[in-house]
Coordinates of C-alpha atoms in Angstrom, one line a residue:
X1 CA 0.0 0.0 0.0
X2 CA 2.8 2.4 0.8
X3 CA 4.3 1.8 -2.7
X4 CA 0.9 2.4 -4.2
X5 CA 0.6 5.7 -2.3
X6 CA 4.1 6.7 -3.4
X7 CA 3.1 6.1 -7.0
X8 CA -0.2 7.9 -6.6
X9 CA 1.6 10.9 -5.1
X10 CA 4.0 11.1 -8.0
X11 CA 1.1 10.8 -10.4
X12 CA -0.6 13.6 -8.5
X13 CA 2.4 15.9 -9.0
X14 CA 2.2 15.3 -12.8
X15 CA -1.6 15.9 -12.7
X16 CA -1.1 19.1 -10.8
X17 CA 1.3 20.4 -13.4
X18 CA -1.2 19.6 -16.1
X19 CA -4.0 21.1 -14.1
X20 CA -2.6 24.6 -14.4
X21 CA -3.8 24.6 -18.0
X22 CA -7.1 23.0 -17.0
X23 CA -7.7 25.5 -14.3
X24 CA -6.6 24.1 -11.0
X25 CA -4.7 26.5 -8.6
X26 CA -1.1 27.3 -8.9
X27 CA 0.6 28.6 -5.9
X28 CA 3.6 29.8 -8.0
X29 CA 1.7 32.0 -10.5
X30 CA 3.1 35.5 -9.7
X31 CA 0.3 37.2 -11.7
X32 CA -2.4 35.7 -9.5
X33 CA -0.9 35.4 -6.0
X34 CA 0.2 37.9 -3.4
X35 CA 4.0 38.5 -3.3
X36 CA 4.2 37.1 0.2
X37 CA 2.6 33.7 1.0
X38 CA 0.1 34.1 3.8
X39 CA 0.8 32.2 7.0
X40 CA -2.4 30.1 7.0
X41 CA -4.0 28.9 3.8
X42 CA -6.8 26.3 3.6
X43 CA -6.9 24.5 0.2
X44 CA -9.7 22.4 -1.2
X45 CA -11.6 21.8 -4.4
X46 CA -15.1 22.0 -5.9
X47 CA -16.2 19.4 -8.4
X48 CA -18.6 21.8 -10.1
X49 CA -17.8 25.3 -11.3
X50 CA -19.3 28.4 -9.7
X51 CA -21.5 30.8 -11.7
X52 CA -21.0 34.1 -9.8
X53 CA -21.3 35.7 -6.4
X54 CA -24.4 37.9 -6.4
X55 CA -27.0 36.7 -3.9
X56 CA -29.8 37.9 -6.1
X57 CA -28.7 35.9 -9.1
X58 CA -27.0 32.7 -7.9
X59 CA -28.9 29.4 -7.2
X60 CA -26.2 26.7 -7.3
X61 CA -24.6 25.2 -4.2
X62 CA -21.0 26.1 -5.2
X63 CA -21.6 29.8 -5.8
X64 CA -23.6 30.0 -2.6
X65 CA -20.9 28.3 -0.6
X66 CA -18.3 31.0 -1.7
X67 CA -20.8 33.8 -1.3
X68 CA -21.3 32.8 2.4
X69 CA -17.7 34.1 3.0
X70 CA -18.6 37.6 1.8
X71 CA -22.2 38.2 2.8
X72 CA -23.9 38.0 6.2
X73 CA -27.6 37.5 6.9
X74 CA -29.0 38.6 10.3
X75 CA -28.9 35.0 11.5
X76 CA -26.7 31.9 11.0
X77 CA -26.7 28.3 12.1
X78 CA -24.4 27.3 15.0
X79 CA -21.5 25.4 13.6
X80 CA -21.4 22.4 15.9
X81 CA -25.0 22.3 17.1
X82 CA -27.0 19.2 16.6
X83 CA -30.0 19.4 16.0
X84 CA -29.7 22.6 13.9
X85 CA -29.9 25.8 15.9
X86 CA -30.2 29.4 14.7
X87 CA -28.3 32.2 16.4
X88 CA -27.8 35.9 15.7
X89 CA -25.1 36.9 13.3
X90 CA -25.4 40.6 12.4
X91 CA -28.6 40.7 14.5
X92 CA -28.5 41.8 18.1
X93 CA -31.0 39.1 19.2
X94 CA -33.4 36.5 17.8
X95 CA -36.3 38.1 15.9
X96 CA -39.4 39.4 17.6
X97 CA -42.3 37.4 16.1
X98 CA -46.0 38.3 16.3
X99 CA -48.4 35.8 17.6
X100 CA -49.9 35.3 14.2
X101 CA -46.5 34.6 12.6
X102 CA -47.0 37.5 10.2
X103 CA -44.7 40.2 11.6
X104 CA -40.9 39.8 12.1
X105 CA -38.8 42.5 13.7
X106 CA -35.1 42.3 13.5
X107 CA -32.6 44.5 15.3
X108 CA -29.1 44.9 13.7
X109 CA -26.0 45.4 15.8
X110 CA -24.5 48.8 15.4
X111 CA -20.8 49.1 14.5
X112 CA -20.6 46.5 11.7
X113 CA -18.9 47.6 8.6
X114 CA -18.6 46.6 4.9
X115 CA -15.2 45.6 3.5
X116 CA -13.4 48.5 2.0
X117 CA -14.1 49.0 -1.7
X118 CA -13.7 51.8 -4.3
X119 CA -17.5 52.2 -4.4
X120 CA -17.3 53.8 -1.0
X121 CA -14.9 56.5 -2.1
X122 CA -12.6 56.1 0.8
X123 CA -15.3 56.3 3.5
X124 CA -16.0 53.5 6.0
X125 CA -19.5 52.2 5.4
X126 CA -21.6 50.9 8.3
X127 CA -24.2 48.2 7.9
X128 CA -27.8 49.4 8.5
X129 CA -31.3 47.9 8.4
X130 CA -31.9 49.7 5.1
X131 CA -29.2 47.5 3.5
X132 CA -31.3 44.4 4.2
X133 CA -34.4 46.1 2.8
X134 CA -32.5 47.0 -0.3
X135 CA -31.0 43.5 -0.7
X136 CA -34.3 41.7 -0.3
X137 CA -35.9 44.1 -2.8
X138 CA -33.2 43.2 -5.4
X139 CA -34.8 39.7 -5.6
X140 CA -38.0 41.4 -6.9
X141 CA -36.1 43.5 -9.4
X142 CA -36.8 41.9 -12.9
X143 CA -33.3 43.0 -13.9
X144 CA -31.6 40.4 -11.8
X145 CA -33.8 37.4 -12.7
X146 CA -33.6 36.0 -9.1
X147 CA -33.8 32.2 -9.0
X148 CA -34.8 32.5 -5.3
X149 CA -37.6 34.9 -5.6
X150 CA -40.2 32.2 -5.0
X151 CA -39.1 32.1 -1.4
X152 CA -40.3 35.6 -0.8
X153 CA -43.3 35.3 -3.1
X154 CA -44.4 32.3 -1.2
X155 CA -44.1 34.3 2.1
X156 CA -46.3 37.1 0.6
X157 CA -44.2 40.1 1.8
X158 CA -46.9 42.8 1.6
X159 CA -46.5 45.2 -1.4
X160 CA -43.4 43.8 -3.0
X161 CA -45.0 41.6 -5.7
X162 CA -47.1 44.6 -6.7
X163 CA -44.0 46.8 -7.0
X164 CA -42.4 44.1 -9.2
X165 CA -45.5 43.8 -11.4
X166 CA -45.5 47.6 -11.9
X167 CA -41.9 47.5 -13.2
X168 CA -42.7 44.7 -15.6
X169 CA -45.9 46.2 -16.9
X170 CA -44.5 49.7 -17.4
X171 CA -41.1 48.4 -18.5
X172 CA -39.5 50.9 -16.2
X173 CA -36.6 50.3 -13.8
X174 CA -37.6 48.8 -10.5
X175 CA -38.4 51.5 -7.9
X176 CA -36.3 50.8 -4.8
X177 CA -37.3 54.1 -3.2
X178 CA -41.0 53.4 -3.0
X179 CA -41.9 52.3 0.6
X180 CA -43.9 49.1 0.9
X181 CA -45.9 48.0 3.9
X182 CA -44.2 44.6 4.2
X183 CA -40.6 45.6 4.2
X184 CA -39.4 48.7 6.1
X185 CA -37.0 50.1 8.6
X186 CA -38.3 51.4 12.0
X187 CA -35.0 53.1 12.7
X188 CA -31.4 53.0 11.5
X189 CA -30.8 49.5 12.9
X190 CA -34.3 47.9 13.0
X191 CA -35.9 46.0 10.1
X192 CA -39.5 44.9 10.1
X193 CA -41.1 42.3 7.7
X194 CA -44.8 41.9 7.4
X195 CA -46.3 39.0 5.6
X196 CA -49.7 38.4 3.9
X197 CA -50.1 35.0 5.5
X198 CA -48.7 33.1 8.5
X199 CA -45.2 31.9 8.0
X200 CA -43.9 30.3 11.3
X201 CA -40.4 29.5 9.8
X202 CA -39.8 32.8 7.9
X203 CA -36.9 33.7 10.2
X204 CA -34.9 30.8 8.7
X205 CA -35.0 32.8 5.4
X206 CA -32.9 35.4 7.2
X207 CA -30.2 32.8 8.1
X208 CA -28.5 32.4 4.7
X209 CA -25.9 35.0 3.8
X210 CA -25.8 33.7 0.2
X211 CA -29.4 34.6 -0.2
X212 CA -30.4 37.3 2.2
X213 CA -26.9 38.7 3.0
X214 CA -26.6 42.5 2.9
X215 CA -25.2 44.4 -0.1
X216 CA -24.7 48.1 -0.1
X217 CA -26.7 50.0 -2.7
X218 CA -23.8 52.1 -3.8
X219 CA -21.7 49.0 -4.5
X220 CA -24.4 47.5 -6.8
X221 CA -24.8 50.8 -8.6
X222 CA -21.0 51.2 -9.0
X223 CA -20.5 47.8 -10.6
X224 CA -23.9 47.4 -12.4
X225 CA -24.1 44.2 -14.3
X226 CA -20.7 43.1 -13.1
X227 CA -21.9 43.0 -9.5
X228 CA -21.5 39.2 -9.5
X229 CA -17.8 39.6 -10.0
X230 CA -17.4 42.2 -7.2
X231 CA -18.8 40.7 -3.9
X232 CA -18.6 43.3 -1.2
X233 CA -20.1 42.4 2.1
X234 CA -19.6 42.5 5.9
X235 CA -18.3 38.9 6.1
X236 CA -15.0 37.5 7.2
X237 CA -13.5 37.2 3.7
X238 CA -13.1 39.2 0.6
X239 CA -12.5 38.0 -3.0
X240 CA -8.8 38.2 -3.6
X241 CA -8.5 36.4 -7.0
X242 CA -10.8 34.6 -9.3
X243 CA -10.3 32.8 -12.6
X244 CA -13.8 31.7 -13.6
X245 CA -14.5 27.9 -13.5
X246 CA -10.9 27.4 -12.4
X247 CA -9.7 29.0 -9.2
X248 CA -11.1 31.2 -6.4
X249 CA -9.0 32.8 -3.6
X250 CA -10.7 34.3 -0.6
X251 CA -8.6 36.5 1.8
X252 CA -9.2 37.6 5.3
X253 CA -11.3 40.8 5.5
X254 CA -9.0 43.1 7.6
X255 CA -12.0 45.2 8.6
X256 CA -14.1 42.2 9.9
X257 CA -15.4 42.9 13.4
X258 CA -14.3 40.9 16.4
X259 CA -16.1 37.5 16.5
X260 CA -14.7 34.9 18.7
X261 CA -14.8 31.1 18.4
X262 CA -17.3 29.8 20.8
X263 CA -18.7 26.5 19.6
X264 CA -20.2 23.7 21.7
X265 CA -19.6 20.2 20.2
X266 CA -22.3 17.5 20.4
X267 CA -22.2 15.4 23.5
X268 CA -20.7 11.9 23.2
X269 CA -17.8 9.7 24.2
X270 CA -16.8 8.3 20.8
X271 CA -13.5 9.2 19.1
X272 CA -15.2 11.8 16.8
X273 CA -16.9 13.5 19.7
X274 CA -13.7 13.6 21.7
X275 CA -11.8 15.1 18.7
X276 CA -14.3 17.9 18.4
X277 CA -14.3 18.5 22.2
X278 CA -10.5 18.9 22.2
X279 CA -10.6 21.2 19.1
X280 CA -13.4 23.4 20.5
X281 CA -11.4 23.8 23.7
X282 CA -8.2 24.7 21.8
X283 CA -9.9 27.2 19.6
X284 CA -12.2 28.8 22.2
X285 CA -11.8 32.5 22.3
X286 CA -9.8 32.8 19.1
X287 CA -10.8 35.5 16.6
X288 CA -12.5 34.4 13.4
X289 CA -11.7 33.6 10.7
X290 CA -8.8 31.4 11.8
X291 CA -7.1 31.2 8.5
X292 CA -5.7 34.0 6.3
X293 CA -6.8 32.6 2.9
X294 CA -9.0 29.9 1.4
X295 CA -7.9 28.6 -2.0
X296 CA -10.6 26.8 -4.0
X297 CA -9.8 24.9 -7.2
X298 CA -12.4 23.7 -9.7
X299 CA -11.5 20.0 -10.4
X300 CA -14.4 18.3 -12.1
X301 CA -12.8 14.8 -12.4
X302 CA -12.6 12.6 -9.4
X303 CA -9.1 11.1 -9.9
X304 CA -7.1 14.4 -9.9
X305 CA -9.2 15.7 -7.0
X306 CA -8.4 12.5 -5.0
X307 CA -4.8 12.6 -5.9
X308 CA -4.3 16.2 -5.0
X309 CA -5.4 15.3 -1.5
X310 CA -3.1 12.3 -1.3
X311 CA -0.2 14.4 -2.3
X312 CA -1.0 17.0 0.3
X313 CA -1.9 19.7 -2.4
X314 CA -5.3 19.9 -0.7
X315 CA -6.0 20.2 3.0
X316 CA -9.6 19.0 2.8
X317 CA -11.2 16.5 0.5
X318 CA -14.9 17.4 0.5
X319 CA -17.1 14.5 -0.6
X320 CA -14.7 11.7 -1.1
X321 CA -15.2 10.5 -4.7
X322 CA -17.2 7.3 -4.7
X323 CA -14.6 5.8 -7.1
X324 CA -12.1 5.6 -4.2
X325 CA -14.4 4.7 -1.3
X326 CA -13.2 1.1 -1.3
X327 CA -9.6 2.3 -1.0
X328 CA -10.0 5.1 1.5
X329 CA -12.9 3.9 3.6
X330 CA -13.3 0.1 3.2
X331 CA -16.5 -0.9 5.0
X332 CA -17.0 2.8 5.7
X333 CA -14.0 2.9 8.1
X334 CA -10.9 4.9 7.5
X335 CA -8.2 2.8 5.8
X336 CA -5.4 1.9 8.2
X337 CA -2.7 3.5 6.1
X338 CA -4.6 6.8 6.1
X339 CA -5.3 6.6 9.8
X340 CA -1.6 6.1 10.5
X341 CA -0.9 9.4 8.7
X342 CA -3.3 11.2 10.9
X343 CA -5.9 11.7 8.2
X344 CA -9.3 12.7 9.7
X345 CA -12.6 11.3 8.5
X346 CA -15.9 13.0 8.9
X347 CA -19.0 11.0 7.6
X348 CA -22.4 12.6 7.5
X349 CA -25.8 12.3 5.7
X350 CA -26.8 15.2 3.5
X351 CA -30.1 16.9 3.6
X352 CA -30.4 16.4 -0.1
X353 CA -32.0 14.5 -2.9
X354 CA -30.4 13.3 -6.2
X355 CA -33.1 13.4 -8.8
X356 CA -33.7 13.0 -12.5
X357 CA -36.5 15.3 -13.5
X358 CA -39.0 15.2 -16.4
X359 CA -39.7 18.5 -18.1
X360 CA -43.5 18.7 -17.4
X361 CA -44.0 21.1 -20.3
X362 CA -42.1 18.8 -22.7
X363 CA -44.5 17.3 -25.4
X364 CA -43.0 13.8 -25.0
X365 CA -42.6 13.3 -21.2
X366 CA -44.6 16.1 -19.7
X367 CA -48.3 16.5 -18.9
X368 CA -50.6 15.0 -16.4
X369 CA -52.7 12.9 -18.8
X370 CA -52.9 9.2 -17.7
X371 CA -50.6 7.9 -20.5
X372 CA -47.9 10.6 -19.7
X373 CA -48.0 9.7 -16.0
X374 CA -47.8 6.1 -16.9
X375 CA -44.7 6.8 -19.0
X376 CA -42.9 8.6 -16.2
X377 CA -43.8 6.0 -13.6
X378 CA -42.6 3.2 -16.0
X379 CA -39.3 4.9 -16.6
X380 CA -38.8 5.3 -12.8
X381 CA -39.7 1.7 -12.1
X382 CA -37.0 0.6 -14.6
X383 CA -34.2 2.5 -12.8
X384 CA -32.1 0.1 -10.8
X385 CA -31.1 2.3 -7.9
X386 CA -29.5 -0.4 -5.9
X387 CA -27.1 -1.1 -8.8
X388 CA -26.5 2.7 -9.1
X389 CA -25.6 2.9 -5.4
X390 CA -23.3 -0.2 -5.6
X391 CA -21.5 0.5 -8.9
X392 CA -21.5 4.3 -9.3
X393 CA -21.9 5.6 -5.8
X394 CA -19.9 2.8 -4.1
X395 CA -22.4 2.5 -1.3
X396 CA -22.3 6.2 -0.4
X397 CA -26.0 6.7 -0.5
X398 CA -29.4 5.3 0.5
X399 CA -32.4 4.7 -1.8
X400 CA -35.0 7.5 -1.7
X401 CA -38.7 6.8 -1.2
X402 CA -39.8 10.3 -1.9
X403 CA -38.7 14.0 -2.2
X404 CA -38.3 14.6 1.6
X405 CA -34.6 14.5 2.6
X406 CA -33.0 13.1 5.8
X407 CA -32.1 15.6 8.6
X408 CA -35.2 17.6 7.9
X409 CA -38.3 18.2 10.0
X410 CA -40.8 15.8 8.3
X411 CA -38.5 13.1 7.1
X412 CA -39.8 9.6 8.0
X413 CA -37.3 6.8 7.6
X414 CA -40.2 4.3 7.7
X415 CA -42.0 5.8 4.7
X416 CA -42.1 3.4 1.7
X417 CA -43.4 4.2 -1.8
X418 CA -43.2 3.3 -5.4
X419 CA -40.4 5.8 -5.7
X420 CA -38.1 3.2 -4.1
X421 CA -39.3 0.2 -6.3
X422 CA -37.4 -1.5 -9.1
X423 CA -39.7 -3.6 -11.2
X424 CA -39.1 -3.8 -14.9
X425 CA -42.0 -6.3 -15.5
X426 CA -44.4 -3.7 -14.0
X427 CA -42.7 -1.0 -16.1
X428 CA -43.3 -2.9 -19.3
X429 CA -46.8 -3.7 -18.4
X430 CA -47.6 0.0 -17.8
X431 CA -46.1 1.0 -21.1
X432 CA -48.0 -1.7 -22.9
X433 CA -51.3 -0.8 -21.3
X434 CA -51.1 2.9 -22.2
X435 CA -49.9 2.4 -25.8
X436 CA -46.2 3.0 -25.6
X437 CA -45.4 0.0 -27.8
X438 CA -43.3 -0.8 -30.8
X439 CA -45.5 0.2 -33.8
X440 CA -43.0 0.1 -36.6
X441 CA -41.2 -3.1 -35.8
X442 CA -37.8 -1.6 -35.3
X443 CA -37.5 -3.0 -31.7
X444 CA -38.0 0.3 -29.9
X445 CA -41.2 1.6 -28.3
X446 CA -43.0 4.5 -30.0
X447 CA -45.4 7.1 -28.7
X448 CA -49.2 6.2 -28.7
X449 CA -49.7 8.2 -31.8
X450 CA -46.9 6.3 -33.7
X451 CA -44.2 9.0 -33.5
X452 CA -40.8 7.8 -32.3
X453 CA -40.2 7.8 -28.6
X454 CA -36.7 9.2 -27.8
X455 CA -35.7 10.5 -24.4
X456 CA -33.1 13.3 -24.2
X457 CA -31.2 13.4 -20.9
X458 CA -28.9 16.3 -20.0
X459 CA -25.6 15.5 -18.3
X460 CA -22.1 16.9 -17.6
X461 CA -18.7 15.7 -18.9
X462 CA -17.3 14.2 -15.7
X463 CA -16.5 10.6 -14.7
X464 CA -19.4 10.1 -12.3
X465 CA -22.0 11.5 -14.8
X466 CA -20.6 9.3 -17.5
X467 CA -21.1 6.3 -15.2
X468 CA -24.6 7.5 -14.3
X469 CA -25.7 7.8 -17.9
X470 CA -24.3 4.3 -18.6
X471 CA -26.8 3.1 -16.0
X472 CA -29.6 5.1 -17.7
X473 CA -28.7 3.5 -21.0
X474 CA -28.9 0.0 -19.6
X475 CA -32.1 0.7 -17.7
X476 CA -33.9 2.1 -20.8
X477 CA -32.5 -0.6 -23.2
X478 CA -34.0 -3.2 -20.9
X479 CA -37.6 -1.8 -21.4
X480 CA -37.1 -0.9 -25.1
X481 CA -36.9 2.9 -24.8
X482 CA -34.4 4.9 -26.8
X483 CA -32.4 7.5 -24.8
X484 CA -29.9 10.0 -26.0
X485 CA -27.6 12.2 -24.0
X486 CA -26.9 15.9 -24.2
X487 CA -23.6 16.9 -22.6
X488 CA -22.8 20.4 -21.4
X489 CA -21.0 22.1 -18.5
X490 CA -23.0 22.6 -15.3
X491 CA -23.6 26.3 -15.7
X492 CA -25.0 25.8 -19.2
X493 CA -27.3 23.0 -18.1
X494 CA -28.5 25.1 -15.2
X495 CA -29.3 28.1 -17.5
X496 CA -31.2 25.8 -19.9
X497 CA -33.0 24.1 -17.1
X498 CA -34.3 27.4 -15.6
X499 CA -35.5 28.3 -19.1
X500 CA -37.5 25.1 -19.3
X501 CA -35.5 23.8 -22.3
X502 CA -34.4 20.4 -21.0
X503 CA -36.5 17.2 -21.4
X504 CA -34.7 15.4 -18.5
X505 CA -31.7 16.3 -16.3
X506 CA -30.0 14.6 -13.3
X507 CA -29.3 17.1 -10.5
X508 CA -28.9 17.3 -6.8
X509 CA -31.0 19.6 -4.5
X510 CA -30.0 20.4 -1.0
X511 CA -31.8 22.6 1.6
X512 CA -32.1 23.7 5.1
X513 CA -33.5 21.8 8.1
X514 CA -37.2 22.4 7.1
X515 CA -38.8 19.9 4.7
X516 CA -40.6 22.7 2.9
X517 CA -37.4 23.2 0.9
X518 CA -37.9 19.9 -0.8
X519 CA -41.7 20.2 -1.4
X520 CA -40.8 23.5 -3.1
X521 CA -39.5 21.3 -6.0
X522 CA -43.1 20.6 -7.0
X523 CA -44.9 23.9 -6.2
X524 CA -46.4 25.3 -9.4
X525 CA -45.5 29.0 -8.8
X526 CA -41.9 28.0 -8.4
X527 CA -41.5 27.1 -12.1
X528 CA -38.1 28.1 -13.4
X529 CA -36.8 28.4 -9.9
X530 CA -36.8 25.5 -7.4
X531 CA -39.4 23.7 -9.6
X532 CA -37.0 22.7 -12.4
X533 CA -39.5 20.1 -13.6
X534 CA -42.2 22.8 -14.0
X535 CA -44.7 20.6 -12.3
X536 CA -48.2 22.0 -11.8
X537 CA -51.0 20.3 -9.9
X538 CA -53.6 22.3 -8.0
X539 CA -54.1 19.5 -5.4
X540 CA -50.4 19.5 -4.6
X541 CA -50.2 23.3 -4.5
X542 CA -53.1 23.4 -2.1
X543 CA -51.3 21.0 0.3
X544 CA -48.1 22.9 -0.1
X545 CA -49.7 26.2 0.9
X546 CA -51.5 24.6 3.8
X547 CA -48.4 23.2 5.4
X548 CA -46.5 26.4 4.9
X549 CA -48.8 28.3 7.4
X550 CA -48.9 25.5 10.0
X551 CA -46.6 25.4 13.1
X552 CA -44.2 22.5 13.4
X553 CA -45.7 19.2 14.6
X554 CA -47.4 15.9 13.6
X555 CA -50.3 17.7 11.9
X556 CA -48.0 19.6 9.6
X557 CA -45.9 16.5 9.0
X558 CA -49.0 14.6 7.9
X559 CA -49.9 17.3 5.3
X560 CA -46.3 17.2 4.0
X561 CA -46.5 13.4 3.7
X562 CA -49.7 13.7 1.6
X563 CA -48.1 16.3 -0.7
X564 CA -45.0 14.0 -1.1
X565 CA -47.3 11.1 -2.1
X566 CA -48.7 13.2 -4.9
X567 CA -45.2 13.9 -6.2
X568 CA -44.6 10.1 -6.1
X569 CA -47.9 9.4 -7.9
X570 CA -47.4 11.9 -10.7
X571 CA -43.6 11.4 -10.9
X572 CA -42.3 14.8 -12.1
X573 CA -39.0 13.7 -10.5
X574 CA -37.5 10.3 -10.1
X575 CA -35.7 10.7 -6.8
X576 CA -32.8 8.3 -6.9
X577 CA -31.0 8.6 -3.6
X578 CA -30.1 10.6 -0.5
X579 CA -26.3 10.9 -0.5
X580 CA -23.9 10.1 2.4
X581 CA -20.8 12.2 2.3
X582 CA -17.4 11.4 3.7
X583 CA -14.9 14.2 4.0
X584 CA -11.2 13.8 4.7
X585 CA -8.9 16.3 6.3
X586 CA -5.1 16.4 6.7
X587 CA -3.7 16.1 10.2
X588 CA -2.7 19.7 10.3
X589 CA -6.3 20.9 10.0
X590 CA -7.8 21.6 13.4
X591 CA -11.5 21.7 14.2
X592 CA -12.7 20.2 11.0
X593 CA -16.4 19.4 11.2
X594 CA -19.4 19.5 8.9
X595 CA -22.7 20.9 9.7
X596 CA -24.8 20.5 6.5
X597 CA -26.5 23.8 7.2
X598 CA -23.2 25.7 7.5
X599 CA -21.6 26.0 4.1
X600 CA -18.7 28.3 5.1
X601 CA -17.1 25.8 7.4
X602 CA -13.7 27.3 6.6
X603 CA -14.0 30.3 8.9
X604 CA -14.2 27.8 11.9
X605 CA -11.1 25.7 11.1
X606 CA -7.4 26.3 11.6
X607 CA -4.3 24.9 10.0
X608 CA -0.8 24.4 11.3
X609 CA 1.4 26.0 8.6
X610 CA 4.6 24.4 9.8
X611 CA 3.1 20.9 9.5
X612 CA 1.4 21.8 6.3
X613 CA 4.6 23.1 4.7
X614 CA 6.6 20.1 5.9
X615 CA 4.2 17.8 4.2
X616 CA 3.9 19.5 0.8
X617 CA 5.8 17.6 -1.8
X618 CA 6.9 14.9 0.7
X619 CA 7.1 11.3 -0.4
X620 CA 4.7 8.9 1.4

């Protein structure tokens, strides 16, 4: 094994050299790096490219992760808390909520400042409540085409939808200066939101800096359409360098206020609990962020990402590639050779779903007519998820029974549905019954009207997606359905998906601790935003709206379950799996932990630069 690792490390060195052309980071590029190497740098990689850093425009996980370093919402989730717990970030206290869950009053701490930027013309700019009013209004501005607007529209903030409609109807710029009843400041530091209907969990919307983080109006006006390239917020980091779809460098914001590490790890006496308890004690009272820079490479292929970690060119390997699970974590335990090196393993379920959606407005697979529903259900029944988990995901997932993800409020591990069934005989019978049969004798099924039946599935050009579409090919061949694949980069597929141009696409969806995030995939008014499938069913929409206004508890969970069953029955999404992630961290990384609701983990971890430097380039 040691010889193998030595060979892999040498291969990684070669791959790293080649990766400079492909876009991975290069610490020796004088045009891109500071003259003096900072003392503490945390390095890791994304497997999918970012799209930009404007909270009003981004929707993908990777862009949102980076944006969390720049922008701060009033609230955040405690890093080590389990179950998830919100706490004030820029707010002075938790929100004051009216008894009818329609009014939320938030008081912002005085003395918080934006990072320095030319837009401020040399002046120090304090954060005020008005900055949050402006930043939320930006989602309503048609100019920015917000993919998250549905969150606010669903909450019915009084007056804002009408202001947006006026801008659209008159074709005039959105009027930010018109006061609205539902979003206003009571004084310099107090924000009040009033809703048209009860929303018991609205405060959680104000706990995502990549969505409701504060931007300064003068910065947006200064950079205009380029605002996604110039993120200026009150957070612990600033954007120091960026080569699109290749390399991102975040540097410590020198003007960040004093925030001290004060995390309480989950109770327990296991090895992982003890490790976190020791780290929390060592880091307690230290000023955040703990590192000077974060370097993020975009490495889409699994092998070079894995090898960069083995050769100590990365400090953290987020989401161990499934291809290497049997080597790194045989039987889901850290391999002895890695444990001997001091490598840390963190294994955790994700609050997410991996789905293949059907474009419900597509003339072939869309629609709620019985024969179209039968087609989608038959296709879903023909998907061998257990084989996918075994061969492609290498055991790092569990089969999904519906759209509700683990670690969320209404998830029921005992729930069983057709979503989790694999039955090709039943799939063929459904197709036969509803006229999806071979009419021209060429061996492939046709549409009921005799036209050819050809599925078109969008995918990305990386190894895992290639393996996934191999499974799709075998699954569809087995029931006599032709399928073709359309390959494009992630940002291109995302743009096409939001425009409703894809017949089918395989994508992951992650969310916060409330199950509403996952039901949002099927809510009709969310078309082109969360609802990539563009599913529309009045009975589902009614249940979705009903649960949205209910307090947490068994009654609400029952309504959510009924809505989930409708999504299973009409099958706008084939939900494949809920993923289980395993992260690895080098021994010089202190305090590494993953809270699935805290994307910007890097502000809470430290590195030992002496140990890190001594390991770089070493033979192992």
